[in-house]
Amino acid sequence: MLQSVFLWFYCLPIRQAVLLLIMISAVYLVLRPRLARKRFWYPALIVVFLFWLGVIAFATIMDRTPDAGLMSPQLLPLHSYRAVLAGANTELLRSNFMNVVLFYPVGLLACELLPKKWSRAKRIILVTALFVLLSSGIEACQYCFALGQVEADDVLHNGLGALIGAAVCTIQIGYVPRH
């Protein structure tokens, strides 16, 4: 079932996928102040965070079969954009977008799990660095076990997704009374 949800989302036009993410994020930000007061909130965040880490592992490593005929690693940053501009398949852009989307939820959830007393910048930088390292580890596993095309662009887009998720997490929505 999870695979069919991924396929459905992957096939959405990018504009609709972005709108869906914005709507889900807005609902989250509006409901968060109410839910954060509930006792189940923090444990639920941990469960969803761990679940999404599993989704990332499944999508990037476990759902792949070894292929000895893969191309060599593409370590030149932003090569996919140069390739599209040179006439390559524009599906590379969708792949880049999906790499951002894959790490957006863990960026948001990881930032939510960090102490609120930490500065906004500290939480965002820590989350982004953590998931850039995780993404680099995934690419290393893909290379070692020939599980997919190894690309610097994947690390950049995964890190961007975590960065955006962490930044969205720090948005405060709600009524603030004036004194």
Coordinates of N, CA and C in Angstrom, one line a residue:
M1 N 0.8 -1.2 0.0 CA 0.0 0.0 0.0 C 0.9 1.3 0.0
L2 N 1.9 1.2 0.8 CA 2.8 2.4 0.8 C 3.4 2.7 -0.5
Q3 N 3.7 1.6 -1.3 CA 4.3 1.8 -2.6 C 3.3 2.5 -3.6
S4 N 2.0 2.1 -3.4 CA 1.0 2.7 -4.3 C 0.7 4.2 -3.9
V5 N 0.9 4.6 -2.6 CA 0.8 6.0 -2.2 C 2.0 6.8 -2.8
F6 N 3.2 6.2 -2.8 CA 4.3 6.8 -3.4 C 4.1 7.0 -4.9
L7 N 3.6 6.0 -5.5 CA 3.4 6.1 -7.0 C 2.4 7.2 -7.3
W8 N 1.3 7.2 -6.5 CA 0.3 8.2 -6.7 C 0.9 9.6 -6.6
F9 N 1.6 9.8 -5.5 CA 2.2 11.2 -5.3 C 3.2 11.5 -6.3
Y10 N 4.0 10.5 -6.7 CA 5.1 10.7 -7.7 C 4.5 11.2 -9.1
C11 N 3.3 10.6 -9.4 CA 2.6 10.9 -10.6 C 1.8 12.2 -10.6
L12 N 1.7 12.8 -9.5 CA 1.0 14.1 -9.4 C 1.8 15.2 -10.2
P13 N 1.1 16.1 -10.9 CA 1.9 17.2 -11.4 C 2.6 18.0 -10.2
I14 N 3.8 18.5 -10.5 CA 4.5 19.1 -9.4 C 3.8 20.2 -8.7
R15 N 3.0 21.0 -9.5 CA 2.2 22.1 -8.9 C 1.2 21.6 -7.9
Q16 N 0.6 20.5 -8.2 CA -0.4 19.9 -7.3 C 0.3 19.3 -6.1
A17 N 1.5 18.7 -6.3 CA 2.2 18.1 -5.1 C 2.7 19.2 -4.2
V18 N 3.1 20.3 -4.7 CA 3.5 21.5 -3.9 C 2.3 22.0 -3.1
L19 N 1.2 22.2 -3.8 CA 0.0 22.6 -3.1 C -0.4 21.7 -2.0
L20 N -0.4 20.4 -2.2 CA -0.7 19.4 -1.2 C 0.2 19.5 0.0
L21 N 1.5 19.7 -0.3 CA 2.5 19.8 0.8 C 2.2 21.1 1.6
I22 N 1.9 22.2 0.9 CA 1.6 23.5 1.6 C 0.3 23.3 2.5
M23 N -0.7 22.6 2.0 CA -1.9 22.5 2.7 C -1.7 21.6 4.0
I24 N -0.9 20.5 3.8 CA -0.6 19.6 4.9 C 0.2 20.4 6.0
S25 N 1.2 21.2 5.5 CA 2.0 21.9 6.4 C 1.2 23.0 7.2
A26 N 0.3 23.6 6.5 CA -0.6 24.7 7.1 C -1.5 24.0 8.2
V27 N -2.1 22.9 7.9 CA -2.9 22.2 8.9 C -2.0 21.8 10.1
Y28 N -0.9 21.3 9.8 CA 0.1 21.0 10.9 C 0.4 22.2 11.8
L29 N 0.7 23.3 11.2 CA 1.1 24.5 11.9 C -0.1 25.1 12.7
V30 N -1.3 24.9 12.2 CA -2.5 25.4 12.9 C -2.8 24.5 14.1
L31 N -2.7 23.2 13.9 CA -3.1 22.3 14.9 C -2.0 22.1 16.0
R32 N -0.8 22.3 15.6 CA 0.3 22.1 16.5 C 0.2 22.7 17.9
P33 N -0.2 24.0 18.0 CA -0.3 24.5 19.4 C -1.3 23.8 20.3
R34 N -2.4 23.3 19.7 CA -3.4 22.6 20.5 C -2.9 21.2 20.8
L35 N -2.3 20.5 19.9 CA -1.8 19.2 20.1 C -0.6 19.1 21.0
A36 N 0.2 20.1 21.0 CA 1.4 20.1 21.8 C 1.1 20.1 23.2
R37 N -0.1 20.5 23.6 CA -0.4 20.4 25.0 C -0.9 19.0 25.5
K38 N -1.1 18.2 24.5 CA -1.6 16.8 24.8 C -0.4 15.9 25.2
R39 N -0.7 15.0 26.1 CA 0.4 14.1 26.6 C 0.9 13.2 25.5
F40 N 0.1 12.8 24.6 CA 0.6 11.9 23.5 C 1.4 12.6 22.4
W41 N 1.5 13.9 22.4 CA 2.1 14.6 21.3 C 3.6 14.2 21.1
Y42 N 4.4 14.3 22.1 CA 5.8 14.0 21.9 C 6.1 12.5 21.5
P43 N 5.5 11.6 22.2 CA 5.6 10.2 21.8 C 5.1 9.9 20.3
A44 N 4.0 10.6 20.0 CA 3.5 10.4 18.6 C 4.5 11.0 17.6
L45 N 5.1 12.1 17.9 CA 6.1 12.7 17.0 C 7.3 11.7 16.8
I46 N 7.7 11.1 17.9 CA 8.9 10.1 17.8 C 8.5 9.0 16.9
V47 N 7.3 8.4 17.1 CA 6.8 7.3 16.3 C 6.8 7.7 14.8
V48 N 6.2 8.9 14.5 CA 6.1 9.3 13.1 C 7.5 9.6 12.5
F49 N 8.4 10.2 13.3 CA 9.7 10.4 12.9 C 10.4 9.1 12.5
L50 N 10.4 8.1 13.4 CA 11.0 6.8 13.2 C 10.4 6.1 12.0
F51 N 9.1 6.3 11.8 CA 8.4 5.7 10.7 C 8.9 6.3 9.4
W52 N 9.1 7.6 9.4 CA 9.5 8.3 8.2 C 11.0 8.0 7.9
L53 N 11.8 7.8 8.9 CA 13.2 7.3 8.6 C 13.1 5.9 8.0
G54 N 12.2 5.1 8.4 CA 12.0 3.8 7.7 C 11.6 4.0 6.3
V55 N 10.7 4.9 6.0 CA 10.3 5.2 4.6 C 11.5 5.6 3.8
I56 N 12.3 6.5 4.3 CA 13.5 6.9 3.6 C 14.4 5.7 3.3
A57 N 14.6 4.8 4.3 CA 15.5 3.6 4.1 C 14.9 2.7 3.1
F58 N 13.6 2.6 3.1 CA 12.9 1.7 2.1 C 13.0 2.3 0.7
A59 N 12.8 3.6 0.6 CA 12.8 4.2 -0.7 C 14.2 4.3 -1.3
T60 N 15.2 4.4 -0.5 CA 16.5 4.7 -1.0 C 17.5 3.5 -1.0
I61 N 17.2 2.5 -0.2 CA 18.1 1.3 -0.1 C 17.4 0.0 -0.2
M62 N 16.4 -0.3 0.6 CA 15.8 -1.6 0.7 C 14.9 -2.0 -0.5
D63 N 14.4 -1.0 -1.2 CA 13.5 -1.3 -2.3 C 14.3 -1.4 -3.6
R64 N 15.6 -1.5 -3.5 CA 16.5 -1.5 -4.7 C 17.1 -2.9 -4.8
T65 N 17.4 -3.3 -6.0 CA 18.2 -4.5 -6.2 C 19.5 -4.2 -6.8
P66 N 20.6 -4.9 -6.4 CA 21.9 -4.6 -6.9 C 22.0 -4.7 -8.4
D67 N 22.7 -3.8 -9.0 CA 22.9 -3.7 -10.5 C 24.3 -3.3 -10.8
A68 N 25.1 -4.3 -11.2 CA 26.5 -4.1 -11.5 C 26.7 -3.2 -12.7
G69 N 25.7 -3.0 -13.5 CA 25.9 -2.2 -14.7 C 25.6 -0.7 -14.5
L70 N 25.5 -0.2 -13.3 CA 25.2 1.2 -13.0 C 26.3 2.1 -13.5
M71 N 26.0 3.3 -13.8 CA 27.0 4.3 -14.2 C 27.8 4.7 -13.0
S72 N 28.9 5.3 -13.3 CA 29.8 5.8 -12.2 C 29.1 6.9 -11.5
P73 N 29.6 7.1 -10.3 CA 29.0 8.2 -9.5 C 29.0 9.6 -10.2
Q74 N 28.0 10.3 -10.0 CA 27.9 11.7 -10.5 C 28.1 12.7 -9.4
L75 N 29.3 13.1 -9.2 CA 29.7 13.9 -8.0 C 29.7 15.4 -8.3
L76 N 29.4 15.8 -9.5 CA 29.4 17.2 -9.9 C 28.1 17.8 -9.4
P77 N 28.1 18.7 -8.5 CA 26.8 19.3 -8.0 C 26.0 20.0 -9.1
L78 N 24.7 19.8 -9.0 CA 23.8 20.4 -10.0 C 23.9 19.9 -11.4
H79 N 24.5 18.8 -11.6 CA 24.6 18.2 -12.9 C 23.3 18.0 -13.6
S80 N 22.3 17.6 -12.8 CA 21.0 17.3 -13.4 C 20.4 18.5 -14.1
Y81 N 20.6 19.7 -13.5 CA 20.1 20.9 -14.2 C 20.8 21.2 -15.5
R82 N 22.1 21.0 -15.4 CA 22.9 21.2 -16.7 C 22.5 20.2 -17.7
A83 N 22.2 19.0 -17.3 CA 21.7 18.0 -18.3 C 20.4 18.3 -18.9
V84 N 19.5 18.8 -18.1 CA 18.1 19.2 -18.6 C 18.3 20.4 -19.5
L85 N 19.1 21.4 -19.2 CA 19.4 22.5 -20.1 C 20.0 22.1 -21.4
A86 N 20.8 21.0 -21.4 CA 21.4 20.4 -22.6 C 20.5 19.5 -23.4
G87 N 19.2 19.4 -22.9 CA 18.3 18.6 -23.7 C 18.0 17.2 -23.1
A88 N 18.5 16.9 -21.9 CA 18.2 15.6 -21.3 C 16.7 15.5 -20.9
N89 N 16.3 14.4 -20.4 CA 15.0 14.1 -20.0 C 14.6 15.0 -18.8
T90 N 13.5 15.7 -18.9 CA 13.1 16.6 -17.8 C 12.6 15.9 -16.6
E91 N 12.5 14.6 -16.7 CA 12.2 13.8 -15.5 C 13.2 13.9 -14.4
L92 N 14.4 14.3 -14.7 CA 15.4 14.6 -13.7 C 14.9 15.7 -12.7
L93 N 14.2 16.6 -13.2 CA 13.6 17.7 -12.4 C 12.6 17.1 -11.4
R94 N 11.8 16.2 -11.8 CA 10.8 15.5 -10.9 C 11.6 14.7 -9.9
S95 N 12.6 14.1 -10.3 CA 13.5 13.3 -9.3 C 14.1 14.2 -8.3
N96 N 14.6 15.4 -8.7 CA 15.1 16.3 -7.7 C 14.0 16.8 -6.8
F97 N 12.9 17.1 -7.3 CA 11.8 17.6 -6.4 C 11.4 16.5 -5.4
M98 N 11.3 15.2 -5.9 CA 11.0 14.1 -5.0 C 12.0 13.9 -3.9
N99 N 13.3 14.2 -4.2 CA 14.3 14.1 -3.2 C 14.1 15.1 -2.1
V100 N 13.7 16.3 -2.5 CA 13.4 17.4 -1.5 C 12.2 16.9 -0.7
V101 N 11.2 16.4 -1.3 CA 9.9 16.0 -0.6 C 10.2 14.9 0.3
L102 N 11.1 14.0 0.0 CA 11.4 12.8 0.8 C 11.9 13.2 2.2
F103 N 12.8 14.2 2.2 CA 13.4 14.6 3.5 C 12.7 15.8 4.2
Y104 N 11.7 16.4 3.5 CA 10.9 17.5 4.2 C 10.3 17.0 5.5
P105 N 9.6 15.9 5.5 CA 9.0 15.5 6.8 C 9.9 15.3 8.0
V106 N 11.1 14.6 7.7 CA 12.0 14.4 8.8 C 12.7 15.6 9.2
G107 N 12.9 16.6 8.4 CA 13.4 17.9 8.8 C 12.4 18.6 9.7
L108 N 11.2 18.6 9.4 CA 10.1 19.2 10.2 C 10.0 18.5 11.5
L109 N 10.0 17.2 11.5 CA 9.8 16.4 12.8 C 11.0 16.4 13.6
A110 N 12.2 16.4 13.1 CA 13.4 16.4 13.9 C 13.5 17.8 14.5
C111 N 13.2 18.8 13.8 CA 13.2 20.2 14.4 C 12.2 20.3 15.6
E112 N 11.1 19.7 15.4 CA 10.0 19.7 16.4 C 10.4 19.0 17.6
L113 N 11.3 17.9 17.5 CA 11.7 17.2 18.6 C 12.8 17.8 19.4
L114 N 13.5 18.8 18.8 CA 14.6 19.4 19.5 C 14.1 20.4 20.5
P115 N 14.9 20.7 21.5 CA 14.4 21.7 22.6 C 14.1 23.0 22.0
K116 N 12.9 23.5 22.4 CA 12.5 24.9 22.0 C 13.3 26.0 22.5
K117 N 14.1 25.8 23.6 CA 14.9 26.8 24.1 C 16.1 27.1 23.2
W118 N 16.5 26.2 22.3 CA 17.5 26.4 21.4 C 17.1 27.4 20.4
S119 N 18.0 28.2 19.8 CA 17.6 29.2 18.9 C 17.1 28.5 17.6
R120 N 16.4 29.3 16.9 CA 15.8 28.8 15.6 C 16.9 28.4 14.6
A121 N 17.9 29.3 14.5 CA 19.1 29.0 13.6 C 19.8 27.7 14.0
K122 N 20.0 27.5 15.3 CA 20.7 26.3 15.8 C 20.0 25.1 15.4
R123 N 18.7 25.1 15.6 CA 17.9 23.9 15.3 C 17.9 23.6 13.8
I124 N 17.7 24.7 13.0 CA 17.7 24.5 11.6 C 19.0 24.0 11.0
I125 N 20.1 24.6 11.5 CA 21.5 24.1 11.0 C 21.7 22.7 11.5
L126 N 21.4 22.4 12.7 CA 21.7 21.0 13.2 C 20.9 20.0 12.4
V127 N 19.6 20.2 12.2 CA 18.8 19.3 11.4 C 19.3 19.2 10.0
T128 N 19.6 20.3 9.4 CA 20.1 20.2 8.0 C 21.4 19.4 7.9
A129 N 22.3 19.7 8.8 CA 23.6 19.0 8.8 C 23.4 17.5 9.1
L130 N 22.5 17.2 10.0 CA 22.3 15.8 10.3 C 21.8 15.0 9.1
F131 N 20.8 15.6 8.4 CA 20.3 14.9 7.2 C 21.1 15.0 6.0
V132 N 22.0 15.9 5.9 CA 23.0 15.9 4.8 C 23.9 14.7 5.0
L133 N 24.3 14.5 6.3 CA 25.2 13.4 6.6 C 24.5 12.1 6.4
L134 N 23.2 12.0 6.8 CA 22.4 10.8 6.5 C 22.3 10.5 5.0
S135 N 22.0 11.5 4.3 CA 21.9 11.4 2.8 C 23.2 10.9 2.2
S136 N 24.3 11.5 2.7 CA 25.6 11.1 2.2 C 25.9 9.6 2.5
G137 N 25.5 9.2 3.7 CA 25.6 7.8 4.1 C 24.8 6.9 3.2
I138 N 23.6 7.3 2.8 CA 22.7 6.6 1.9 C 23.4 6.4 0.6
E139 N 23.9 7.5 0.1 CA 24.6 7.5 -1.2 C 25.8 6.6 -1.2
A140 N 26.5 6.6 0.0 CA 27.7 5.7 0.1 C 27.2 4.2 0.1
C141 N 26.1 3.9 0.8 CA 25.6 2.5 0.7 C 25.1 2.1 -0.7
Q142 N 24.5 3.1 -1.4 CA 24.1 2.8 -2.8 C 25.3 2.5 -3.6
Y143 N 26.4 3.2 -3.4 CA 27.6 3.0 -4.2 C 28.2 1.6 -3.8
C144 N 28.4 1.4 -2.5 CA 29.0 0.1 -2.1 C 28.3 -1.1 -2.5
F145 N 27.0 -1.0 -2.5 CA 26.1 -2.2 -2.8 C 25.5 -2.1 -4.2
A146 N 25.9 -1.2 -5.0 CA 25.4 -1.0 -6.4 C 23.8 -0.9 -6.4
L147 N 23.3 -0.1 -5.5 CA 21.8 0.0 -5.3 C 21.1 1.1 -6.0
G148 N 21.9 1.9 -6.8 CA 21.3 3.0 -7.5 C 22.3 4.0 -7.9
Q149 N 21.9 5.0 -8.7 CA 22.8 6.0 -9.2 C 23.2 6.9 -8.0
V150 N 24.5 7.0 -7.8 CA 25.1 7.9 -6.8 C 25.3 9.3 -7.3
E151 N 24.6 10.2 -6.7 CA 24.6 11.6 -7.2 C 24.8 12.6 -6.1
A152 N 25.6 13.6 -6.3 CA 25.8 14.7 -5.4 C 24.5 15.5 -5.3
D153 N 23.7 15.5 -6.4 CA 22.5 16.3 -6.4 C 21.5 15.7 -5.4
D154 N 21.5 14.3 -5.3 CA 20.6 13.7 -4.3 C 20.9 14.3 -2.9
V155 N 22.1 14.4 -2.5 CA 22.5 14.9 -1.2 C 22.0 16.3 -1.1
L156 N 22.3 17.1 -2.1 CA 21.9 18.5 -2.0 C 20.3 18.7 -1.9
H157 N 19.6 17.9 -2.7 CA 18.1 18.0 -2.6 C 17.6 17.4 -1.3
N158 N 18.2 16.4 -0.8 CA 17.7 15.8 0.5 C 18.0 16.8 1.6
G159 N 19.2 17.4 1.5 CA 19.5 18.5 2.5 C 18.6 19.7 2.4
L160 N 18.2 20.1 1.2 CA 17.3 21.2 1.0 C 15.9 20.8 1.6
G161 N 15.5 19.6 1.4 CA 14.2 19.1 2.0 C 14.2 19.2 3.5
A162 N 15.3 18.8 4.1 CA 15.4 18.8 5.6 C 15.4 20.3 6.0
L163 N 16.2 21.1 5.3 CA 16.2 22.6 5.6 C 14.9 23.2 5.6
I164 N 14.1 23.0 4.5 CA 12.8 23.6 4.4 C 11.9 23.1 5.5
G165 N 11.9 21.7 5.8 CA 11.1 21.2 6.8 C 11.4 21.8 8.2
A166 N 12.7 22.0 8.5 CA 13.1 22.6 9.7 C 12.7 24.0 9.8
A167 N 12.8 24.7 8.7 CA 12.4 26.2 8.7 C 10.9 26.3 8.9
V168 N 10.1 25.4 8.2 CA 8.7 25.5 8.4 C 8.3 25.2 9.8
C169 N 9.0 24.2 10.5 CA 8.7 23.9 11.8 C 8.9 25.1 12.8
T170 N 9.8 26.0 12.5 CA 10.0 27.1 13.4 C 9.0 28.2 13.2
I171 N 8.1 28.1 12.2 CA 7.0 29.1 12.1 C 6.0 29.0 13.2
Q172 N 5.7 30.1 13.8 CA 4.7 30.1 14.9 C 3.4 30.7 14.4
I173 N 2.4 30.0 14.5 CA 1.1 30.4 14.1 C 0.2 30.4 15.4
G174 N -0.5 31.5 15.6 CA -1.4 31.6 16.7 C -1.5 33.0 17.3
Y175 N -2.4 33.2 18.1 CA -2.7 34.5 18.7 C -1.8 34.7 19.8
V176 N -1.1 35.9 19.7 CA -0.2 36.3 20.8 C -0.8 37.5 21.4
P177 N -1.3 37.4 22.7 CA -2.0 38.6 23.3 C -1.0 39.7 23.6
R178 N -1.4 41.0 23.4 CA -0.6 42.1 23.7 C -0.7 42.5 25.1
H179 N 0.4 43.0 25.7 CA 0.3 43.4 27.1 C 0.1 44.9 27.2

